[in-house]
PDB file of N, CA and C in Angstrom:
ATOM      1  N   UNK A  57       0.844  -1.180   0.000  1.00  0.00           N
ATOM      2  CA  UNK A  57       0.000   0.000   0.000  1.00  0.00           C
ATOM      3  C   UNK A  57       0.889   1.244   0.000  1.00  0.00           C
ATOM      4  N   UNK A  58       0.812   2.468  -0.942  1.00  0.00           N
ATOM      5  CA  UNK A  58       1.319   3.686  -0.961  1.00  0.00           C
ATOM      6  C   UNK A  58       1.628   4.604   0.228  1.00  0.00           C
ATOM      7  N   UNK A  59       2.104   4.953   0.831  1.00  0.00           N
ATOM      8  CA  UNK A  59       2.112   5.794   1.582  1.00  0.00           C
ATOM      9  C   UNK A  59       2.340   7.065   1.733  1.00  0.00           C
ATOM     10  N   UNK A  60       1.985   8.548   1.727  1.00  0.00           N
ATOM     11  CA  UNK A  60       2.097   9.626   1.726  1.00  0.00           C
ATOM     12  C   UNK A  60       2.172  10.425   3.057  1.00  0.00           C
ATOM     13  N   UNK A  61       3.168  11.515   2.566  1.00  0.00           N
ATOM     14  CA  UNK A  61       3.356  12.085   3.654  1.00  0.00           C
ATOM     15  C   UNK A  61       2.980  13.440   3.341  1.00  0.00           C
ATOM     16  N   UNK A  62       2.446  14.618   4.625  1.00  0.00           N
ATOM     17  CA  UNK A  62       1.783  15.559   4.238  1.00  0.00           C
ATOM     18  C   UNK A  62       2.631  16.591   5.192  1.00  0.00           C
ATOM     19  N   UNK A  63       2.780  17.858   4.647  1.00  0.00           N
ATOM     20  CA  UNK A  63       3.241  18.845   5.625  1.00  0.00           C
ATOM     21  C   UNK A  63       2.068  19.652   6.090  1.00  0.00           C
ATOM     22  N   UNK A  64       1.486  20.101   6.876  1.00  0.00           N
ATOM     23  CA  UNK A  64       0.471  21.038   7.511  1.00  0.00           C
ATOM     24  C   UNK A  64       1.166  22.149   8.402  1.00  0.00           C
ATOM     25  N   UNK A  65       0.893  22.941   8.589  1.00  0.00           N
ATOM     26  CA  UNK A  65       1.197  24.101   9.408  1.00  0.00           C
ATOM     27  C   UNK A  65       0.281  25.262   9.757  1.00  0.00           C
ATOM     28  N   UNK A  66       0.206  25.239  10.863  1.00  0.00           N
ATOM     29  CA  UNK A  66      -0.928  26.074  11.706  1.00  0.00           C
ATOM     30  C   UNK A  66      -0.074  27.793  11.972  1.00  0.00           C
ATOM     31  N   UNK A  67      -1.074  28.201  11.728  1.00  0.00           N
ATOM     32  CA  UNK A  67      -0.169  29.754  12.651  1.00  0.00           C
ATOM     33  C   UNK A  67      -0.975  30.624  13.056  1.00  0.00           C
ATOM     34  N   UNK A  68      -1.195  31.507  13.920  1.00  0.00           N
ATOM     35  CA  UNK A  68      -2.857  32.480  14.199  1.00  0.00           C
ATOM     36  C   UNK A  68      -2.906  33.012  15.313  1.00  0.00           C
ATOM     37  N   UNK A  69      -3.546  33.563  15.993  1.00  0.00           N
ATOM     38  CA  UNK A  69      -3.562  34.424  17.136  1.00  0.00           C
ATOM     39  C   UNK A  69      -4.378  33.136  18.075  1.00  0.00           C
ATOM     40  N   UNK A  70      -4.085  32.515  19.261  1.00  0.00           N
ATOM     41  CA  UNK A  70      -4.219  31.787  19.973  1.00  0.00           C
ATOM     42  C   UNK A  70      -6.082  31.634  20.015  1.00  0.00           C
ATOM     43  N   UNK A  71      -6.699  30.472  20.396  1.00  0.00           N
ATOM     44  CA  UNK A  71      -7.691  30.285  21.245  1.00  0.00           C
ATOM     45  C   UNK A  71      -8.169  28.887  21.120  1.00  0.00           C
ATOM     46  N   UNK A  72      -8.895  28.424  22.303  1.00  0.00           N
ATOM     47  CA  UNK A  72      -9.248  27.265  22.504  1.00  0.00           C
ATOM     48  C   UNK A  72      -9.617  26.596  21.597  1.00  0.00           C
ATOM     49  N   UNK A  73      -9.145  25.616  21.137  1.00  0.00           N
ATOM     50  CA  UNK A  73      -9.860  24.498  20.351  1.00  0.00           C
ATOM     51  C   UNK A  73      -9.018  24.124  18.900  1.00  0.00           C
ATOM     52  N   UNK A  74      -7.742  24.901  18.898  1.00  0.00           N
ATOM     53  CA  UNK A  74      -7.124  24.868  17.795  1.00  0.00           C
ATOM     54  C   UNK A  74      -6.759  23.412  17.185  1.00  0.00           C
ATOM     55  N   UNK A  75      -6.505  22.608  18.333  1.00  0.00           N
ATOM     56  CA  UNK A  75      -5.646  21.609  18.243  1.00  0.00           C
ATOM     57  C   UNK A  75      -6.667  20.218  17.932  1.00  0.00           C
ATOM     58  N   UNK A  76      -7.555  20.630  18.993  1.00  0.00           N
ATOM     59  CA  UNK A  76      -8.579  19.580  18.109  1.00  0.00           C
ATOM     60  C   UNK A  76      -9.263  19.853  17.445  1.00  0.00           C
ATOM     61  N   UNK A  77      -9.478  20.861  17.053  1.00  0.00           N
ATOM     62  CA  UNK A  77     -10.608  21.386  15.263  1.00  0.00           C
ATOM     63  C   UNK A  77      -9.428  20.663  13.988  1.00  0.00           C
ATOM     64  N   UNK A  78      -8.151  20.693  14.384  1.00  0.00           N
ATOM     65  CA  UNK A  78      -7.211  20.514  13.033  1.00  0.00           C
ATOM     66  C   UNK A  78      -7.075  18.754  13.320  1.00  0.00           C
ATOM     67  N   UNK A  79      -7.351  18.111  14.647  1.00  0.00           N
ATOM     68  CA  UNK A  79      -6.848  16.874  14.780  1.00  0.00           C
ATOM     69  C   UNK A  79      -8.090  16.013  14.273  1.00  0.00           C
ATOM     70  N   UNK A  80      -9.045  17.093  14.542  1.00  0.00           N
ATOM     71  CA  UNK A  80     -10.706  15.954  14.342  1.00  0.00           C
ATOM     72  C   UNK A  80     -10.453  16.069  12.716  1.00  0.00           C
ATOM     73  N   UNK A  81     -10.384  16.692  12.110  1.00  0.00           N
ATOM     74  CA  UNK A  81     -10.427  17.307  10.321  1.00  0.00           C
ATOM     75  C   UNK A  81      -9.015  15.283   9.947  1.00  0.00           C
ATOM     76  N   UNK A  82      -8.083  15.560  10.314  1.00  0.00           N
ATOM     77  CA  UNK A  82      -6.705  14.529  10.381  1.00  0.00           C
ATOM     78  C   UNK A  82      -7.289  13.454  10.245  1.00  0.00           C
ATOM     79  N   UNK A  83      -8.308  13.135  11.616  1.00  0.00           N
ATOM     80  CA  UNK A  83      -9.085  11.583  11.912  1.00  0.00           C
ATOM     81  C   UNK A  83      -9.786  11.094  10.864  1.00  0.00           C
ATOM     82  N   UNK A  84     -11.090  12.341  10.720  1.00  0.00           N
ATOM     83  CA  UNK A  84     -11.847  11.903   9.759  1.00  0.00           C
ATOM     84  C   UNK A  84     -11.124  11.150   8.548  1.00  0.00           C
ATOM     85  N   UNK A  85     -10.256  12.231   7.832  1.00  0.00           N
ATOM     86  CA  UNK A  85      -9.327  11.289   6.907  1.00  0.00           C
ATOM     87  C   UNK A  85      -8.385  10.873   6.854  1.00  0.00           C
ATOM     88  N   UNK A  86      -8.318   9.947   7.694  1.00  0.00           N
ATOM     89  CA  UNK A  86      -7.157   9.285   8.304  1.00  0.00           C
ATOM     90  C   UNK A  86      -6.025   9.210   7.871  1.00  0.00           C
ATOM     91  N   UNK A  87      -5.610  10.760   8.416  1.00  0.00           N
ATOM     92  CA  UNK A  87      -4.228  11.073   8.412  1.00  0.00           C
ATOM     93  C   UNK A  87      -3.562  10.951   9.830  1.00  0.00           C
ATOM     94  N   UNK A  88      -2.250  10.074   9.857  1.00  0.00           N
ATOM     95  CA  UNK A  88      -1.875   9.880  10.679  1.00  0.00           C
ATOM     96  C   UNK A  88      -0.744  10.665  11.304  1.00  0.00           C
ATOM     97  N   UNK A  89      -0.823  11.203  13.104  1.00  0.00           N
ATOM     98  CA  UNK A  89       0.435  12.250  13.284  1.00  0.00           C
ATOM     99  C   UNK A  89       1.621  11.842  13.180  1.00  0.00           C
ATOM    100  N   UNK A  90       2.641  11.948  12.857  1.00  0.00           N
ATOM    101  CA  UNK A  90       3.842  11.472  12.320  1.00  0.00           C
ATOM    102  C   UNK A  90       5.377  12.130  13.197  1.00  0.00           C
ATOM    103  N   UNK A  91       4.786  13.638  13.167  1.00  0.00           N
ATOM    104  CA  UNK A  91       5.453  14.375  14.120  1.00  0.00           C
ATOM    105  C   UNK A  91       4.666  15.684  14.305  1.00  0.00           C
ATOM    106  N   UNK A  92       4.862  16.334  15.871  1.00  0.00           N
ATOM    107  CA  UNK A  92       3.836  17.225  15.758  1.00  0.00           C
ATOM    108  C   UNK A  92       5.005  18.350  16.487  1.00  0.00           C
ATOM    109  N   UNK A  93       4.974  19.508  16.507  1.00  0.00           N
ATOM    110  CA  UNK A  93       5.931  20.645  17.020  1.00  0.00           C
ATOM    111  C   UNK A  93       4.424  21.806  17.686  1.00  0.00           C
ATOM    112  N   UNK A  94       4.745  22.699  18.638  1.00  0.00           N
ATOM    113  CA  UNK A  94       3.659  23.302  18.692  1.00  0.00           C
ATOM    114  C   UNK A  94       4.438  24.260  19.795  1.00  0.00           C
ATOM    115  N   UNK A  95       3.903  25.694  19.542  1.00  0.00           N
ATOM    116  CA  UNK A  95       4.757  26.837  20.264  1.00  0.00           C
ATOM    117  C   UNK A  95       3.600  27.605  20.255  1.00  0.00           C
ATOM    118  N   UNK A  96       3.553  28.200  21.149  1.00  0.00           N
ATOM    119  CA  UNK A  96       3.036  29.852  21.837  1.00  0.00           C
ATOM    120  C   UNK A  96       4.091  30.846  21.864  1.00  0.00           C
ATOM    121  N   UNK A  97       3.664  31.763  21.357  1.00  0.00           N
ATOM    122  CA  UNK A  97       4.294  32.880  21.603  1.00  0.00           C
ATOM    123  C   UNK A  97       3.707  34.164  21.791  1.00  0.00           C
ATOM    124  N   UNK A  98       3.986  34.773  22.995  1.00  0.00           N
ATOM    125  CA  UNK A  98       2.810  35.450  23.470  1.00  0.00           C
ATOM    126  C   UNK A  98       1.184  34.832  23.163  1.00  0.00           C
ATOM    127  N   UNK A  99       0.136  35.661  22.381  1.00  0.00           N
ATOM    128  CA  UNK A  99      -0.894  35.107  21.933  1.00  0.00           C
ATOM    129  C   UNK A  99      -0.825  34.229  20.583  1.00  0.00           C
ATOM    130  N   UNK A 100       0.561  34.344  19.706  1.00  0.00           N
ATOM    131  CA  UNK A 100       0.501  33.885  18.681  1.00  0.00           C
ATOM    132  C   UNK A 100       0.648  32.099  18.380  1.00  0.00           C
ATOM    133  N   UNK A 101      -0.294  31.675  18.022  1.00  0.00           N
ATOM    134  CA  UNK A 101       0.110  29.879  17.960  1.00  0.00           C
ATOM    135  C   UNK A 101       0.419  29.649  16.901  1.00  0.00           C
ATOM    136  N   UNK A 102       1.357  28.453  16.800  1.00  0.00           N
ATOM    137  CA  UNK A 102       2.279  28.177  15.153  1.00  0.00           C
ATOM    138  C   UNK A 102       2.761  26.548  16.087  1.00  0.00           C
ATOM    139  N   UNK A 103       2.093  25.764  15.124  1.00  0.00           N
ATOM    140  CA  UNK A 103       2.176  24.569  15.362  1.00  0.00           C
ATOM    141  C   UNK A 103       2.702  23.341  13.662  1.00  0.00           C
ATOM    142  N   UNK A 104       3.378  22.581  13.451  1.00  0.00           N
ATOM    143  CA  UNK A 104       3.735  22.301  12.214  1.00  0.00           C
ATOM    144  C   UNK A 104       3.339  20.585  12.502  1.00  0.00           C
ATOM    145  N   UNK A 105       3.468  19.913  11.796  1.00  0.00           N
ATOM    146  CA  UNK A 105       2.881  18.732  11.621  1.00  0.00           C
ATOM    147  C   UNK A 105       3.152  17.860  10.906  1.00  0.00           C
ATOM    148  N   UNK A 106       3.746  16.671  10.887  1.00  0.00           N
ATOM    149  CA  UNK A 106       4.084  16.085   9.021  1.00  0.00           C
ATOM    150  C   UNK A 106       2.998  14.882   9.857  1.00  0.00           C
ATOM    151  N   UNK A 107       2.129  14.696   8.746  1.00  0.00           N
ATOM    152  CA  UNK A 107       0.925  13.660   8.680  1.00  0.00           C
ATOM    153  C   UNK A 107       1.285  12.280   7.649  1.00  0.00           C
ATOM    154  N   UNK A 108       0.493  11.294   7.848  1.00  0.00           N
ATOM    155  CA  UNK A 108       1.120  10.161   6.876  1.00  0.00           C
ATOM    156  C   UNK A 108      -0.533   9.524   6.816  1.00  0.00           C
ATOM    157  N   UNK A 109      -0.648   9.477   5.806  1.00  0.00           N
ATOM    158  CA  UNK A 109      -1.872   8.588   4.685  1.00  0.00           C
ATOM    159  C   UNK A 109      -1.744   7.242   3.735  1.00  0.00           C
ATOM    160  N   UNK A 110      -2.467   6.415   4.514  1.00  0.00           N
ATOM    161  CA  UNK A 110      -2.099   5.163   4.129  1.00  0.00           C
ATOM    162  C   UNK A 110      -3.411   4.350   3.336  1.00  0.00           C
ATOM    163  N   UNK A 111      -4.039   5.383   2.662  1.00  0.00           N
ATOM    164  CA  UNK A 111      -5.475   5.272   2.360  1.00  0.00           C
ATOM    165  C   UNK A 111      -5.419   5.591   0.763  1.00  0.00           C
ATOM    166  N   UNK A 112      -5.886   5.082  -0.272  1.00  0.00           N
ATOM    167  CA  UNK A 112      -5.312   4.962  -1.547  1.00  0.00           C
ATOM    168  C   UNK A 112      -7.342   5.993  -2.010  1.00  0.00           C
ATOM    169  N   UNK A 113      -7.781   6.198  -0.988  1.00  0.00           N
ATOM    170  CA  UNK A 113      -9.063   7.189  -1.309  1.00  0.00           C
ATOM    171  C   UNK A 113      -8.820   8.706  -1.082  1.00  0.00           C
ATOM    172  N   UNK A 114      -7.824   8.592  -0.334  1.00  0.00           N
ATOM    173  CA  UNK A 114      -7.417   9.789   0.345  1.00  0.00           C
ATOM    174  C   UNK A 114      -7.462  10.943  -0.842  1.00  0.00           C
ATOM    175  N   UNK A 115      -8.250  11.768  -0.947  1.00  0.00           N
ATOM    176  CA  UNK A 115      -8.306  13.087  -2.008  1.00  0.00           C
ATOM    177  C   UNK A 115      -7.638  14.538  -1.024  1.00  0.00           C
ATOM    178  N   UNK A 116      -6.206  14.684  -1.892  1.00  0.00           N
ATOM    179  CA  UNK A 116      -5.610  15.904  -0.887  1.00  0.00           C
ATOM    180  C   UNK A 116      -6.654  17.318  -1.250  1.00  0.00           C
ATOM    181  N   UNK A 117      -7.479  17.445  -2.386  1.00  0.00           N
ATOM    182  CA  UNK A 117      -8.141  18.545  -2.411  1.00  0.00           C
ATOM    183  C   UNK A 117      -9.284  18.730  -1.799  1.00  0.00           C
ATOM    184  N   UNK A 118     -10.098  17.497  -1.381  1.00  0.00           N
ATOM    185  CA  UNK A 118     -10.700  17.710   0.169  1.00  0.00           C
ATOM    186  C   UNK A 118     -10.224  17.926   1.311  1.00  0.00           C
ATOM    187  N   UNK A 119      -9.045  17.522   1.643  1.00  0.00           N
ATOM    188  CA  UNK A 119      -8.404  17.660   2.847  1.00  0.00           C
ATOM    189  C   UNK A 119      -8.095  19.002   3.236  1.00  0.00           C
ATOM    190  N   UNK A 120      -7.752  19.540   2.098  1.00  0.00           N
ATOM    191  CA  UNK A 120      -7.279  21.251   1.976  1.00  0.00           C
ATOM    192  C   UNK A 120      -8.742  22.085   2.155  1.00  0.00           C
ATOM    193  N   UNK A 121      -9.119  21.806   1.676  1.00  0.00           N
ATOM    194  CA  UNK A 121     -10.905  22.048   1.748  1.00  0.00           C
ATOM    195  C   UNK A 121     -11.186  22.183   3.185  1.00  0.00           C
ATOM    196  N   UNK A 122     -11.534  21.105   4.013  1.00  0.00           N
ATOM    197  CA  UNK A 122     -11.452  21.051   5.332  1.00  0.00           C
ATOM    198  C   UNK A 122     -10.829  21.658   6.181  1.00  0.00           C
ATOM    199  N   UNK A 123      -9.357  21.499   6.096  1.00  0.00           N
ATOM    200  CA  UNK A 123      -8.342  22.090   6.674  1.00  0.00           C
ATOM    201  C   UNK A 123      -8.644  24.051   6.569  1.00  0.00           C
ATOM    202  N   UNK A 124      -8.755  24.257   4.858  1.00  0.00           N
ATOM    203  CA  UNK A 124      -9.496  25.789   4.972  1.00  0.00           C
ATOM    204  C   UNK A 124     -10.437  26.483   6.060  1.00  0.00           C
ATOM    205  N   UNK A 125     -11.685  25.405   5.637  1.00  0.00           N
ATOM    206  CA  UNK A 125     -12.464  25.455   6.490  1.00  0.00           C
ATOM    207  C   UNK A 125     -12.282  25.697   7.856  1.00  0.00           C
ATOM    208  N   UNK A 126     -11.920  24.461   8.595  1.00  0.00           N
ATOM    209  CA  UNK A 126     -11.401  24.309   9.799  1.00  0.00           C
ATOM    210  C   UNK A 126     -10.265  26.235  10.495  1.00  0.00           C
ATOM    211  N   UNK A 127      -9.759  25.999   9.651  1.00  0.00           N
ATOM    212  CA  UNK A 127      -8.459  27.202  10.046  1.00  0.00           C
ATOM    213  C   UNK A 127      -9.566  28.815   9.879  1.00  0.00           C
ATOM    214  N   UNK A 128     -10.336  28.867   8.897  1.00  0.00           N
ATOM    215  CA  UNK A 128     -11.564  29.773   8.663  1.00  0.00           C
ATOM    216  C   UNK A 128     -12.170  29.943  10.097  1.00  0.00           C
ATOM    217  N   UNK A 129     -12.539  29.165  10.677  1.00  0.00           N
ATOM    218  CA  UNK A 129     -13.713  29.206  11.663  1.00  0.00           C
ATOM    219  C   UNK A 129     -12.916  29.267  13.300  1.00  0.00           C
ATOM    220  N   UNK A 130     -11.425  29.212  13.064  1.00  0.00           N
ATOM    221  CA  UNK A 130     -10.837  29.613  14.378  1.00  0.00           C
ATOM    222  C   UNK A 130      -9.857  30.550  14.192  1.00  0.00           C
ATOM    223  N   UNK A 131     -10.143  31.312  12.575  1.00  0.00           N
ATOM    224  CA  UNK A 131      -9.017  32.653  12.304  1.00  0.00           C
ATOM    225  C   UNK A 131      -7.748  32.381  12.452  1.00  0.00           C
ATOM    226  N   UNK A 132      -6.651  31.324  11.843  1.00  0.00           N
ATOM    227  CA  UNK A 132      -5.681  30.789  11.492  1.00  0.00           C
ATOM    228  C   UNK A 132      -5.729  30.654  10.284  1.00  0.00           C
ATOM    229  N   UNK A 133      -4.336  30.468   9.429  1.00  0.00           N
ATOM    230  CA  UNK A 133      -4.247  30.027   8.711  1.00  0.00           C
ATOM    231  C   UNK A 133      -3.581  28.641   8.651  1.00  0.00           C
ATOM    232  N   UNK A 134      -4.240  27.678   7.984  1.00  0.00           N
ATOM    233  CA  UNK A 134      -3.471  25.937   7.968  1.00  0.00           C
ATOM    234  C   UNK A 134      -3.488  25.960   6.376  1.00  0.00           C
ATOM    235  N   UNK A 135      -1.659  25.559   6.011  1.00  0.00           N
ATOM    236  CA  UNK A 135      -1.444  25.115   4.945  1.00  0.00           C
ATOM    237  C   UNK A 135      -1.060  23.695   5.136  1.00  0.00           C
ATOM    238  N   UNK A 136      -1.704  23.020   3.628  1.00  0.00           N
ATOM    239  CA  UNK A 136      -1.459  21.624   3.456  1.00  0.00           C
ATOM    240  C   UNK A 136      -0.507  21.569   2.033  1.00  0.00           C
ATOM    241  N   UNK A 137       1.084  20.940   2.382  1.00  0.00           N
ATOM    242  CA  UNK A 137       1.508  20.466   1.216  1.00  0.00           C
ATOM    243  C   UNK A 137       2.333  18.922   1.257  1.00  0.00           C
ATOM    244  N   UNK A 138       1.929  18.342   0.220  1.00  0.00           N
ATOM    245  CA  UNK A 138       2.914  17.000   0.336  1.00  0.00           C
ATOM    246  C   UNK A 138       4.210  17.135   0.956  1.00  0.00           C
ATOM    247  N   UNK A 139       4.907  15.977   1.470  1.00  0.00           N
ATOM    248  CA  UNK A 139       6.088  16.377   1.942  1.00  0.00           C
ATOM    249  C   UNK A 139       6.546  16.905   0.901  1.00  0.00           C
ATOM    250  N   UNK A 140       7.032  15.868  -0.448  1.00  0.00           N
ATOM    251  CA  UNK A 140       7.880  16.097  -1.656  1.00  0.00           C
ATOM    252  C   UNK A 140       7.727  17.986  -2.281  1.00  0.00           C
ATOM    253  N   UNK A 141       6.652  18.417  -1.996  1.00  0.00           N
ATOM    254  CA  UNK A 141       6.703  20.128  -2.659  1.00  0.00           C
ATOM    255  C   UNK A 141       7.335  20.519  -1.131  1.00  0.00           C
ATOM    256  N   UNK A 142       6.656  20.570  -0.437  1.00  0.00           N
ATOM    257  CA  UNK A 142       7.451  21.069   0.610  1.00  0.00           C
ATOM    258  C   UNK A 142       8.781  21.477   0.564  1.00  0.00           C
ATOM    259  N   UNK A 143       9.717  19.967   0.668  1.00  0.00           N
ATOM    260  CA  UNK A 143      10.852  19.904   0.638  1.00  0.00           C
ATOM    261  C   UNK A 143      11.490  20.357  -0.985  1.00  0.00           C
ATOM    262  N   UNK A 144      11.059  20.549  -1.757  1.00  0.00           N
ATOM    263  CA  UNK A 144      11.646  20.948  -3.154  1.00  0.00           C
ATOM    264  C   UNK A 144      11.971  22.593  -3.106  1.00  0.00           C
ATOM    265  N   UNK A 145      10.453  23.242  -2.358  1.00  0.00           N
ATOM    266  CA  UNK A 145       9.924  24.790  -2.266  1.00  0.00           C
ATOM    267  C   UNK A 145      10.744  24.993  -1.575  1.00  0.00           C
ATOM    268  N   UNK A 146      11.458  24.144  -0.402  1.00  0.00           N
ATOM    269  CA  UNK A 146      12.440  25.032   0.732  1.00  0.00           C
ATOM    270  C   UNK A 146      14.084  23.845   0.947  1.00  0.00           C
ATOM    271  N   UNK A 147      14.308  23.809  -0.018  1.00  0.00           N
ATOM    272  CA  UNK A 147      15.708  23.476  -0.280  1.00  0.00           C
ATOM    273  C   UNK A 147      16.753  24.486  -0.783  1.00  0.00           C
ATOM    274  N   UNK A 148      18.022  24.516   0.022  1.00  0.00           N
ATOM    275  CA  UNK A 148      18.954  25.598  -0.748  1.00  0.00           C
ATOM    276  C   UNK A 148      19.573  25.122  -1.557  1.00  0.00           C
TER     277      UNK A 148
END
């Protein structure tokens, strides 16, 4: 079975519920946490994430969808990119 890996990253002015509005969105499509990092600073939250999908249904343009959503309704922004762009976009 394929396996994919996803980069996500949270960033936004702090408040309750951040962590599970982005973890419940993960479950549903069972993306799995892989590694998770997560900082406060003052009010500002910035949390990063590499997720892993072992699901050959898995559609990343719903996920981003959701994830929009999700980051919309607690005033953050969450980006979703494969590892592979990720790592291409931020290589020296």
């Amino acid at each position: 079975m394929k396996t994919d890996r996803y980069v996500i990253t949270v960033i936004g002015v702090d408040t309750v519920g951040i962590v599970a509005g982005v973890t419940k969105v993960m479950s549903d499509f069972g993306v799995n946490i892989v590694d998770i990092r997560q900082t406060l600073m003052e009010d500002i939250f910035t949390m990063l994430m590499i997720g892993e999908v072992k699901n050959e249904n898995f559609v990343l343009s719903d996920f981003q969808r959701e994830m929009k959503e999700t980051g919309d309704r607690f005033k953050v922004e969450i980006r979703v990119q494969h590892e592979d762009v990720f790592r291409f976009m931020h290589r020296i």
